[in-house]
XYZ file of C-alpha atoms in Angstrom:
704
model
C 193.961 166.688 43.256
C 190.669 164.947 42.042
C 187.439 166.492 43.250
C 185.960 163.341 44.365
C 189.438 163.391 46.319
C 188.902 166.234 47.987
C 185.713 165.360 49.048
C 186.288 162.651 50.363
C 189.437 164.805 52.741
C 187.251 167.152 53.584
C 183.938 165.120 54.845
C 187.097 162.191 57.191
C 189.444 165.336 57.682
C 188.798 164.284 61.119
C 190.270 160.556 59.832
C 194.108 160.033 59.336
C 195.412 158.693 56.320
C 195.879 155.441 56.767
C 192.033 154.696 57.560
C 190.670 156.569 54.593
C 191.523 153.337 52.362
C 189.171 151.213 55.218
C 186.420 154.374 54.692
C 186.453 154.162 50.602
C 185.510 150.155 50.643
C 183.398 150.517 53.367
C 181.553 153.147 50.746
C 181.562 150.836 48.276
C 180.010 148.822 50.204
C 177.344 150.992 50.931
C 176.861 151.676 47.778
C 176.068 147.720 45.990
C 174.075 146.638 49.207
C 171.558 148.903 47.380
C 172.063 148.086 44.053
C 171.984 144.329 44.523
C 168.775 144.757 46.696
C 166.531 146.661 43.742
C 168.299 143.785 40.930
C 166.393 140.982 43.321
C 163.205 142.578 43.342
C 163.282 143.239 39.792
C 164.657 139.782 39.169
C 161.344 138.481 41.473
C 158.524 140.138 40.088
C 159.942 140.238 36.124
C 159.240 137.039 36.488
C 156.048 136.359 38.375
C 154.600 139.317 36.411
C 153.413 139.320 32.620
C 154.132 141.838 30.690
C 156.559 143.527 34.000
C 158.864 144.901 30.810
C 156.482 146.048 28.639
C 155.935 149.157 27.150
C 152.685 150.514 28.648
C 153.120 148.942 31.968
C 157.176 151.095 31.432
C 155.120 154.208 31.109
C 153.393 154.282 33.308
C 155.974 153.564 36.491
C 157.944 155.855 35.017
C 155.270 159.187 35.633
C 154.128 157.846 38.880
C 158.013 157.335 39.764
C 159.041 160.236 38.192
C 156.400 162.029 40.656
C 157.392 159.557 43.982
C 161.195 160.051 43.652
C 160.395 163.861 44.239
C 159.275 163.056 47.555
C 162.059 160.907 48.362
C 164.750 163.560 47.360
C 163.373 165.537 49.498
C 163.373 163.082 52.311
C 167.466 162.490 51.654
C 168.820 166.827 52.374
C 166.935 166.423 55.161
C 168.239 163.311 56.264
C 171.756 163.448 55.057
C 171.707 166.243 57.877
C 170.553 164.514 60.722
C 167.227 165.051 60.076
C 163.969 163.939 59.604
C 161.185 164.821 58.054
C 157.264 162.554 58.676
C 154.950 165.876 56.306
C 156.471 165.555 53.142
C 152.808 163.545 52.328
C 150.851 165.974 53.337
C 152.633 169.544 51.687
C 152.642 166.529 48.627
C 148.558 167.143 49.585
C 148.691 170.662 50.095
C 151.264 171.461 46.278
C 148.240 169.547 44.900
C 144.981 171.174 45.688
C 146.432 174.494 45.678
C 147.100 174.511 42.006
C 144.474 173.331 40.825
C 142.693 175.888 42.995
C 145.005 178.847 41.722
C 144.816 177.713 38.191
C 140.298 176.753 37.732
C 139.576 178.579 41.166
C 142.000 181.684 41.213
C 142.214 181.142 37.877
C 146.177 182.458 37.263
C 148.869 181.700 35.458
C 150.933 178.780 35.200
C 153.792 180.997 35.886
C 152.317 182.430 38.994
C 150.696 178.813 40.440
C 153.729 176.974 40.008
C 156.206 179.759 41.806
C 152.979 180.872 44.624
C 153.235 176.074 44.978
C 156.414 175.955 45.998
C 156.026 178.527 47.901
C 153.857 177.218 49.371
C 156.317 174.330 49.949
C 158.461 175.554 50.944
C 157.343 177.656 53.538
C 155.847 174.884 54.993
C 159.820 174.021 54.847
C 160.904 177.334 56.532
C 158.316 175.926 59.450
C 159.771 172.975 59.992
C 163.555 174.599 59.694
C 162.767 177.027 62.157
C 161.584 174.688 65.031
C 163.986 172.210 64.439
C 167.345 174.182 62.881
C 166.975 177.174 65.356
C 165.261 176.387 68.495
C 166.169 172.594 67.780
C 163.029 171.472 69.065
C 162.877 167.252 68.171
C 162.954 166.289 63.966
C 160.190 163.565 63.801
C 158.055 165.237 67.124
C 157.956 168.449 64.643
C 157.570 167.018 61.388
C 154.731 164.918 62.263
C 152.969 167.761 64.548
C 153.513 169.751 61.322
C 151.853 166.558 59.421
C 149.165 166.608 61.119
C 148.175 170.845 60.501
C 149.206 170.711 57.087
C 146.886 167.802 56.890
C 144.366 170.232 58.289
C 144.801 172.785 56.408
C 144.302 170.881 53.134
C 140.945 168.534 54.170
C 139.515 172.378 54.260
C 140.535 173.678 50.993
C 139.348 171.194 49.431
C 135.944 171.701 51.560
C 136.031 174.791 49.974
C 137.345 173.903 46.737
C 136.130 170.556 45.922
C 133.411 170.987 43.590
C 134.745 174.062 41.223
C 138.166 172.077 40.583
C 135.492 169.675 39.955
C 133.588 171.593 37.703
C 136.469 173.590 36.652
C 138.636 172.980 33.038
C 141.573 173.776 32.677
C 142.480 175.549 28.803
C 146.250 174.803 28.927
C 148.187 172.628 26.817
C 151.427 174.046 28.893
C 149.988 172.918 32.587
C 149.016 168.849 31.184
C 151.986 168.696 29.389
C 154.349 168.997 32.524
C 151.811 165.294 33.555
C 151.202 163.385 30.254
C 154.240 165.449 28.277
C 157.736 163.611 26.762
C 160.719 165.456 26.511
C 163.513 163.557 24.672
C 161.494 160.128 25.027
C 160.383 160.266 28.685
C 158.042 161.813 30.770
C 158.223 165.378 31.711
C 157.774 163.871 34.681
C 160.804 161.742 34.594
C 163.615 164.753 32.947
C 162.649 166.684 35.446
C 163.634 164.392 38.867
C 166.204 163.575 36.613
C 167.669 166.947 36.058
C 166.921 167.570 39.837
C 168.803 164.658 41.389
C 171.925 165.436 39.938
C 171.855 169.370 40.626
C 171.185 168.092 43.769
C 174.636 165.619 43.282
C 176.338 168.127 42.780
C 175.615 170.139 45.125
C 176.023 167.072 47.919
C 180.014 165.845 46.272
C 181.137 168.589 43.988
C 180.317 172.135 46.518
C 180.594 174.303 50.038
C 176.735 174.068 51.178
C 176.873 169.980 50.000
C 179.927 169.370 52.000
C 177.781 171.732 54.688
C 175.672 169.856 54.534
C 177.087 166.072 55.209
C 179.241 167.432 58.050
C 176.438 168.715 59.363
C 174.475 165.930 59.187
C 177.447 163.136 60.948
C 178.706 164.910 63.572
C 176.530 169.127 64.205
C 178.764 169.340 67.442
C 182.026 169.289 65.013
C 180.353 171.274 62.807
C 179.895 173.578 64.302
C 183.391 173.920 65.950
C 185.077 174.061 62.187
C 182.087 177.498 61.786
C 179.946 175.515 60.107
C 176.535 177.586 60.413
C 174.868 174.307 61.377
C 171.429 176.131 61.820
C 171.745 177.639 58.924
C 172.480 174.470 57.618
C 169.376 172.603 58.989
C 166.473 175.230 58.319
C 167.987 175.442 54.195
C 167.759 171.570 54.047
C 163.731 171.812 55.451
C 163.029 174.799 52.843
C 164.023 172.147 49.648
C 162.297 169.509 50.934
C 159.149 171.735 51.449
C 159.783 173.074 47.582
C 160.131 169.696 45.721
C 156.824 167.793 47.500
C 155.124 170.394 46.859
C 156.262 170.301 42.965
C 155.350 166.859 42.749
C 151.847 167.945 44.157
C 152.045 170.072 41.541
C 153.022 167.445 38.749
C 150.816 165.306 39.978
C 147.798 167.328 39.804
C 148.865 167.809 35.927
C 148.504 164.214 35.204
C 145.446 163.883 36.903
C 143.081 166.125 37.656
C 141.512 166.688 40.960
C 142.500 166.425 44.602
C 141.049 164.024 46.578
C 140.915 163.387 50.361
C 143.458 160.872 50.430
C 145.982 162.088 48.644
C 149.394 162.051 50.108
C 147.613 159.264 52.440
C 150.435 157.289 53.957
C 153.099 158.311 51.308
C 156.016 159.287 54.004
C 156.022 156.179 55.548
C 156.767 154.900 51.074
C 159.570 157.799 50.639
C 161.514 156.627 53.971
C 161.428 153.006 53.322
C 162.670 154.116 49.880
C 165.169 156.519 51.263
C 166.602 153.881 53.810
C 166.627 151.031 51.489
C 168.327 152.940 48.980
C 171.357 153.048 51.430
C 170.778 156.522 52.704
C 171.817 157.200 56.668
C 168.701 157.490 59.437
C 171.888 158.917 61.495
C 172.766 161.437 58.962
C 175.935 162.147 56.712
C 176.025 159.984 54.320
C 173.185 159.533 51.543
C 173.537 161.144 47.461
C 170.612 161.302 45.201
C 171.666 158.450 43.435
C 170.631 156.491 46.502
C 166.985 158.091 46.392
C 166.598 157.791 43.203
C 167.931 152.874 43.538
C 165.564 153.211 46.637
C 162.173 155.148 45.366
C 163.365 152.937 41.810
C 163.015 149.529 44.110
C 159.694 150.520 46.392
C 157.620 152.147 43.438
C 158.131 148.570 41.688
C 157.219 146.720 45.031
C 154.026 148.533 45.174
C 152.551 148.425 41.790
C 154.182 144.847 41.330
C 152.061 143.944 44.412
C 148.967 145.957 43.441
C 149.333 143.953 40.446
C 149.119 141.141 41.812
C 146.087 141.300 43.556
C 147.452 141.922 47.001
C 145.183 144.636 49.279
C 146.260 147.800 50.459
C 146.464 146.317 53.611
C 149.213 143.222 52.651
C 150.368 146.043 50.290
C 150.612 148.115 53.669
C 152.660 145.568 55.732
C 154.566 144.636 53.683
C 155.850 148.398 53.387
C 155.949 148.380 57.250
C 158.007 145.226 57.274
C 160.782 146.272 54.576
C 161.651 150.094 56.603
C 161.478 147.562 59.655
C 163.574 145.512 58.524
C 166.071 148.569 56.613
C 165.596 150.238 59.734
C 167.826 147.360 61.676
C 170.362 146.970 59.274
C 171.279 150.984 58.290
C 171.305 150.581 62.500
C 173.502 147.509 62.450
C 176.000 148.107 59.861
C 176.051 152.302 60.567
C 177.191 150.684 64.386
C 179.206 147.753 63.444
C 180.463 147.760 59.471
C 183.417 148.491 61.070
C 184.498 145.144 62.786
C 183.218 143.637 59.532
C 185.510 145.267 57.323
C 188.569 145.329 59.946
C 188.605 141.498 59.235
C 188.686 141.385 55.432
C 190.676 144.607 55.460
C 193.761 143.271 55.141
C 193.799 140.804 52.169
C 196.607 138.360 52.365
C 197.456 136.323 48.661
C 199.177 133.697 48.014
C 202.873 134.877 46.762
C 204.601 131.932 47.275
C 209.069 132.524 46.823
C 211.978 130.843 45.339
C 214.323 129.073 47.727
C 216.886 132.071 49.704
C 219.884 132.651 47.828
C 222.014 131.705 50.927
C 225.177 133.705 51.879
C 227.851 131.279 52.684
C 231.273 131.824 51.740
C 231.076 129.955 48.537
C 227.717 132.670 47.433
C 228.065 135.613 45.631
C 225.871 137.326 49.252
C 228.590 135.729 51.917
C 228.750 137.534 54.793
C 231.104 140.033 56.426
C 232.060 142.979 57.841
C 232.585 145.246 55.136
C 231.204 148.459 56.057
C 231.411 147.723 59.918
C 234.297 151.132 59.460
C 231.383 153.126 58.230
C 231.787 157.137 59.553
C 228.805 158.039 61.278
C 227.094 161.847 59.851
C 225.413 163.501 61.868
C 224.771 161.087 64.852
C 221.798 161.105 66.621
C 221.519 165.512 64.817
C 218.773 163.147 61.800
C 216.313 161.203 62.404
C 215.708 158.408 59.376
C 217.744 159.634 56.605
C 215.531 157.369 54.345
C 217.542 158.770 51.015
C 220.815 160.769 51.038
C 222.200 162.536 47.556
C 224.834 165.046 46.897
C 225.095 168.273 44.830
C 228.491 169.213 42.683
C 229.856 171.209 46.328
C 229.742 168.554 47.948
C 227.350 168.900 50.506
C 224.857 166.349 51.218
C 221.006 166.609 51.467
C 218.423 164.256 53.547
C 215.102 164.199 54.937
C 214.207 163.400 58.209
C 210.847 162.199 59.551
C 209.550 165.888 60.862
C 208.972 166.510 57.294
C 212.385 168.830 56.336
C 214.927 168.249 53.867
C 218.443 169.691 55.916
C 221.771 169.812 54.583
C 224.928 168.783 55.299
C 227.081 170.927 54.390
C 230.934 169.912 52.759
C 233.817 169.613 53.945
C 233.229 167.990 57.661
C 229.660 168.052 57.897
C 229.228 168.908 61.437
C 227.589 172.009 60.868
C 223.212 171.443 59.785
C 220.753 173.549 58.709
C 217.576 173.953 57.206
C 217.463 173.215 53.254
C 213.630 173.142 53.723
C 210.283 172.305 54.860
C 208.246 170.094 53.009
C 205.270 168.146 55.982
C 205.633 164.798 54.190
C 208.281 162.544 54.908
C 210.373 163.025 51.984
C 211.112 159.761 51.290
C 213.188 158.598 47.062
C 215.370 162.457 45.978
C 217.303 162.925 42.181
C 218.156 166.653 41.021
C 217.595 167.363 38.261
C 218.275 169.608 34.730
C 217.709 172.670 36.696
C 219.290 171.747 39.920
C 216.146 171.647 41.233
C 215.953 168.963 44.286
C 212.465 166.045 43.259
C 211.321 164.419 46.198
C 208.955 161.843 46.553
C 206.948 162.520 49.976
C 205.384 160.196 51.331
C 201.095 160.125 51.022
C 201.265 163.714 49.463
C 203.317 163.218 45.923
C 205.918 164.751 43.661
C 207.740 167.688 44.953
C 210.495 169.906 43.901
C 212.353 172.529 45.486
C 214.361 175.116 43.647
C 217.993 175.941 44.391
C 216.200 179.035 46.039
C 214.917 177.315 48.110
C 211.012 177.500 46.858
C 208.904 173.778 47.417
C 206.547 173.499 44.102
C 204.044 170.322 44.165
C 204.625 168.690 40.471
C 202.028 166.311 41.406
C 199.241 164.030 43.769
C 197.311 162.852 41.759
C 197.611 159.798 38.376
C 194.489 158.426 36.208
C 192.288 156.544 38.006
C 192.402 152.860 37.142
C 189.026 151.402 36.121
C 187.974 148.490 38.031
C 189.645 149.968 41.254
C 187.712 149.744 43.956
C 189.027 152.369 46.130
C 189.721 155.356 44.864
C 193.588 155.426 43.452
C 194.140 158.710 41.749
C 195.322 160.300 44.901
C 199.022 159.233 45.524
C 199.893 157.238 48.861
C 203.160 156.450 48.910
C 205.249 158.487 46.185
C 208.838 156.302 47.417
C 212.017 156.802 45.021
C 212.483 158.942 41.461
C 214.865 158.867 38.171
C 214.962 161.350 35.594
C 214.881 160.526 31.948
C 217.147 162.095 29.704
C 214.045 163.731 28.280
C 212.980 165.081 31.589
C 210.814 162.957 32.129
C 210.108 161.498 35.767
C 209.651 158.175 36.769
C 208.910 157.286 40.301
C 207.308 154.584 42.770
C 204.372 154.702 44.163
C 205.329 151.688 46.897
C 201.124 150.728 47.432
C 198.112 152.182 47.006
C 196.387 151.566 49.612
C 198.404 151.904 52.757
C 200.355 154.726 53.555
C 203.723 155.780 55.320
C 202.077 155.231 59.486
C 201.386 151.618 58.196
C 203.402 151.044 55.150
C 204.705 147.070 56.988
C 201.239 145.760 56.139
C 201.448 146.205 52.976
C 203.934 143.510 53.547
C 200.913 140.589 54.784
C 198.899 140.988 51.609
C 202.405 140.415 49.453
C 199.175 141.479 46.550
C 200.759 143.896 43.561
C 199.044 147.099 45.078
C 202.036 149.247 43.919
C 203.289 150.855 39.897
C 205.423 153.159 38.954
C 204.171 156.319 37.969
C 205.819 159.185 34.861
C 205.316 162.658 35.537
C 205.948 164.425 31.878
C 206.978 168.297 33.153
C 206.897 169.571 29.650
C 202.564 168.446 29.752
C 202.219 168.774 33.479
C 200.855 165.346 32.982
C 200.870 162.610 35.267
C 200.136 158.778 34.087
C 200.728 155.433 35.522
C 202.776 153.269 33.344
C 203.545 150.503 35.282
C 200.431 147.921 38.371
C 200.381 145.287 40.170
C 203.837 145.491 41.662
C 204.242 143.945 44.823
C 206.445 146.768 47.212
C 207.806 148.664 43.699
C 210.601 150.719 45.120
C 214.231 152.350 44.078
C 213.841 153.378 40.576
C 217.113 153.870 38.124
C 217.641 155.046 34.883
C 219.770 152.723 32.605
C 222.357 154.083 30.997
C 220.677 153.580 27.191
C 218.108 155.824 27.833
C 215.356 153.669 27.275
C 214.779 151.960 30.749
C 215.162 151.706 34.087
C 215.548 149.536 37.158
C 213.523 149.207 39.120
C 212.803 147.258 42.847
C 210.239 145.032 43.663
C 210.787 144.584 48.179
C 207.938 142.117 49.257
C 208.804 140.101 45.833
C 212.660 139.765 46.769
C 213.393 140.770 42.392
C 215.327 143.721 40.335
C 213.196 144.372 37.154
C 213.926 146.140 34.057
C 211.319 148.374 31.952
C 211.637 149.638 29.032
C 210.065 153.265 28.261
C 211.254 154.017 24.775
C 212.364 152.412 21.449
C 212.446 148.988 20.923
C 211.267 146.201 23.129
C 209.544 149.791 24.915
C 206.759 148.452 27.462
C 208.627 144.915 28.250
C 209.209 144.118 31.342
C 212.700 141.887 31.994
C 213.863 140.158 34.725
C 217.666 141.558 36.382
C 217.757 139.567 39.374
C 214.856 137.887 39.944
C 215.464 136.447 43.322
C 217.997 138.182 46.463
C 218.530 136.877 49.828
C 216.434 140.503 51.082
C 214.341 142.927 50.218
C 215.329 145.317 47.575
C 215.175 149.525 48.928
C 216.690 152.441 46.184
C 218.916 151.442 43.260
C 221.238 153.991 42.368
C 223.848 154.033 39.510
C 227.820 153.255 40.465
C 230.735 155.881 38.581
C 231.739 152.773 36.942
C 228.442 151.654 34.792
C 227.692 149.328 37.213
C 224.851 149.640 40.240
C 224.410 149.928 44.275
C 221.352 148.332 45.267
C 220.487 148.348 49.521
C 218.680 145.641 51.352
C 216.581 147.048 53.968
C 216.151 144.013 55.483
C 217.361 139.559 55.405
C 214.257 137.342 55.083
C 213.962 134.611 57.176
C 212.485 131.161 56.485
C 209.460 132.133 59.135
C 207.613 134.929 56.879
C 209.201 132.941 54.046
C 206.407 130.003 54.808
C 203.688 132.507 55.667
C 203.797 134.133 52.159
C 202.386 130.581 50.898
C 199.885 130.469 53.690
C 197.127 133.888 53.566
C 195.114 132.444 55.399
C 197.173 131.800 57.659
C 198.654 136.647 58.563
C 194.454 136.847 57.483
C 193.814 134.854 60.500
C 196.674 136.015 61.968
C 195.948 139.953 60.666
C 192.350 139.561 62.579
C 193.152 138.212 65.330
C 196.179 138.854 67.469
C 197.227 142.923 68.122
C 198.654 144.590 65.589
C 201.946 144.635 67.532
C 202.008 140.579 67.707
C 201.983 140.378 63.763
C 204.957 138.685 61.561
C 206.491 141.549 59.939
C 209.471 140.635 57.061
C 212.724 141.671 59.234
C 213.926 145.659 58.300
C 216.573 145.555 61.490
C 219.782 144.083 59.166
C 220.684 145.071 55.460
C 223.167 145.430 53.392
C 224.401 146.906 49.980
C 224.903 145.470 46.999
C 226.528 146.440 43.679
C 225.432 144.446 40.375
C 225.779 144.967 36.648
C 222.855 145.193 33.547
C 222.598 141.194 33.521
C 221.451 140.711 37.407
C 225.560 140.030 38.328
C 226.298 140.578 41.782
C 230.281 142.051 41.908
C 230.673 143.138 45.435
C 228.648 143.040 48.723
C 229.210 145.126 52.427
C 227.570 143.612 55.260
C 227.390 144.987 58.746
C 227.634 141.847 60.565
C 224.629 142.545 63.625
C 223.826 145.879 62.450
C 226.148 147.076 64.960
C 227.506 150.077 63.033
C 225.108 151.003 60.242
C 221.860 149.047 60.640
C 219.370 149.417 58.576
C 220.030 150.575 55.376
C 217.279 152.393 52.347
C 219.666 153.953 50.444
C 223.285 154.213 49.151
C 225.105 157.262 46.318
C 228.510 156.952 45.334
C 230.402 160.634 45.424
C 233.321 161.598 44.702
C 235.101 158.325 45.507
C 232.484 157.757 49.143
C 229.828 155.285 49.269
C 227.046 157.184 51.740
C 224.036 155.300 53.207
C 220.644 155.987 54.481
C 218.165 154.502 56.344
C 214.962 155.200 57.166
C 214.824 154.214 60.367
C 218.247 155.598 61.198
C 219.517 158.354 63.698
C 223.505 158.644 61.485
C 224.103 158.396 57.603
C 227.142 156.516 56.900
C 230.437 157.359 54.965
C 231.993 154.561 53.148
C 235.009 154.498 51.250
C 235.590 152.616 48.103
C 238.821 151.019 46.820
C 239.349 151.838 43.892
C 236.448 154.052 42.813
C 236.970 156.647 40.875
C 237.370 160.118 43.427
C 236.082 163.025 40.179
C 232.351 161.707 39.636
C 230.284 163.981 41.287
C 227.320 162.262 40.523
C 224.899 164.669 39.568
C 224.447 164.812 36.478
C 224.834 160.787 35.920
C 221.123 161.217 38.036
C 219.140 162.200 35.090
C 220.765 160.008 32.515
C 224.065 160.755 32.072
C 227.279 159.591 32.991
């Protein structure tokens, strides 16, 4: 599992898997809005101000931004923990006066001055942290009082030391380098800001401490209930905020070399505007260092541009106030109502016309019959949802169930069953590896193996992330079916990257290419997506050339062939371009042909809706999900075909009276064993003329 996915699952650990895709979409929109605002501000003021992008103009802007962005970062770290710090401007002024006093009056060394200045800011933050975190006082009122007290301390220091500071001279090139020097082609303050922002980003997104901060901001009660030291976390954020504010004041002192009574006044409003405008939520639990930087750039451009345009300071403050009011209003209303908007657009149907369904009349290769009516029932009522079934060389039957177990029915009569292994997720497609281990696709978990000693091992639960995808598609959401190539590589399908096991039929409403086929190589322990944009890919079955495999696309009602090796490598060829139903698992037959399960039959109404994406979208928005128009998956059949796509045999159970639903089938010693994801039984049908000595396990990984 990737680090970003680990963070996401921690942050939303109480959210069901089927909602994580929607959360990711919300996060993408949250990140896009600040960038659009920044682009708009740059475009407007860049066209209105001559030489806006000039070298001197940008250099001056960068120095101010380096100091200001530290204040925004300080406020951000408090906000994501669910707090607010109105004392950032006063702490900035305190850092400024303390640094100048210690250097020019007390004649401290520069390292000692830097350490003492940051310590003063951290002390202010500690006071705020104790009052807000441990004593549970209101953050707004507490930091407002701290603002007043610290401002008073600054005024006292100014009265006592301003003359001495103005008359003194600091003989230190290193001191002036902090405010005026360049490092790697950028002002030192900017370099320091970027480094600190990167550290904060890593802390928030890659460490347990950062996760605790975000969890605390999301819900302090929930964070406390899971064992997070909420009071300590809140206190820590205020200490960090105070230290960053003092550091910003120190850089300001190095650049200008003086202190005034108006230093830092109003900075708390400017910094708050930048933090909120960048997308950091006042409600807590949502924010990042990148958003803080984006907001600080936006506000800094606005402030400097207004000055260059000759706007008075009063109008400047008025503009910032209006922007802050609008940003707060949008933040509050969006936070409250965004789920309503996103729920309307999350199901995103596309135009997906299907060719006319083949007829099932008497003269059709798919003609209706009752060949499945005499199916023997194994484990009736003793198993719940055996999506796939497989047999070993001792004739034992293995099947997964809805509760996350793999159950083994013991030969020869299959009346006795045992728990073979507990996986935890929903076992779907299965295959035997060359060493006899059982390979399993587990919905929501990935690809697993169960050794002969019944040890469950994870092979992979993630693949490479697509370059231009909106959601993080590195996690395997719905690994479905698999087969093993002669060289040991495991090819498996992921039906959809947008929906989980709980709501996989919803993918049919979109009919988009949300699925893919993935290859896991046990030799290198690597996982790679090899085929994308498939319409609910399902069954996977190796062909006899050892260089290609067949795969089914359920909602597209077709079977195709993909060459993963040989002279045709990378080519996809149609095999059965149009089926009367929705294909599921594919497996080999003893005579060299293939078995295909149809999980349900097409209906005119659903086929028509595939040509009407607007209708499906309105349906998803306006009526309850249990009333949506879904494909029929109540009646299925088994089809036998060859590599050219010629239909050789079709087996039906009209009305689903004996075996109502079919998602898989396996041939073994002259019998066909049938599974169904909604069934409470396993079917067994005697095949006339089949090879009664054909056991199958070796054929599962490329041998006949």
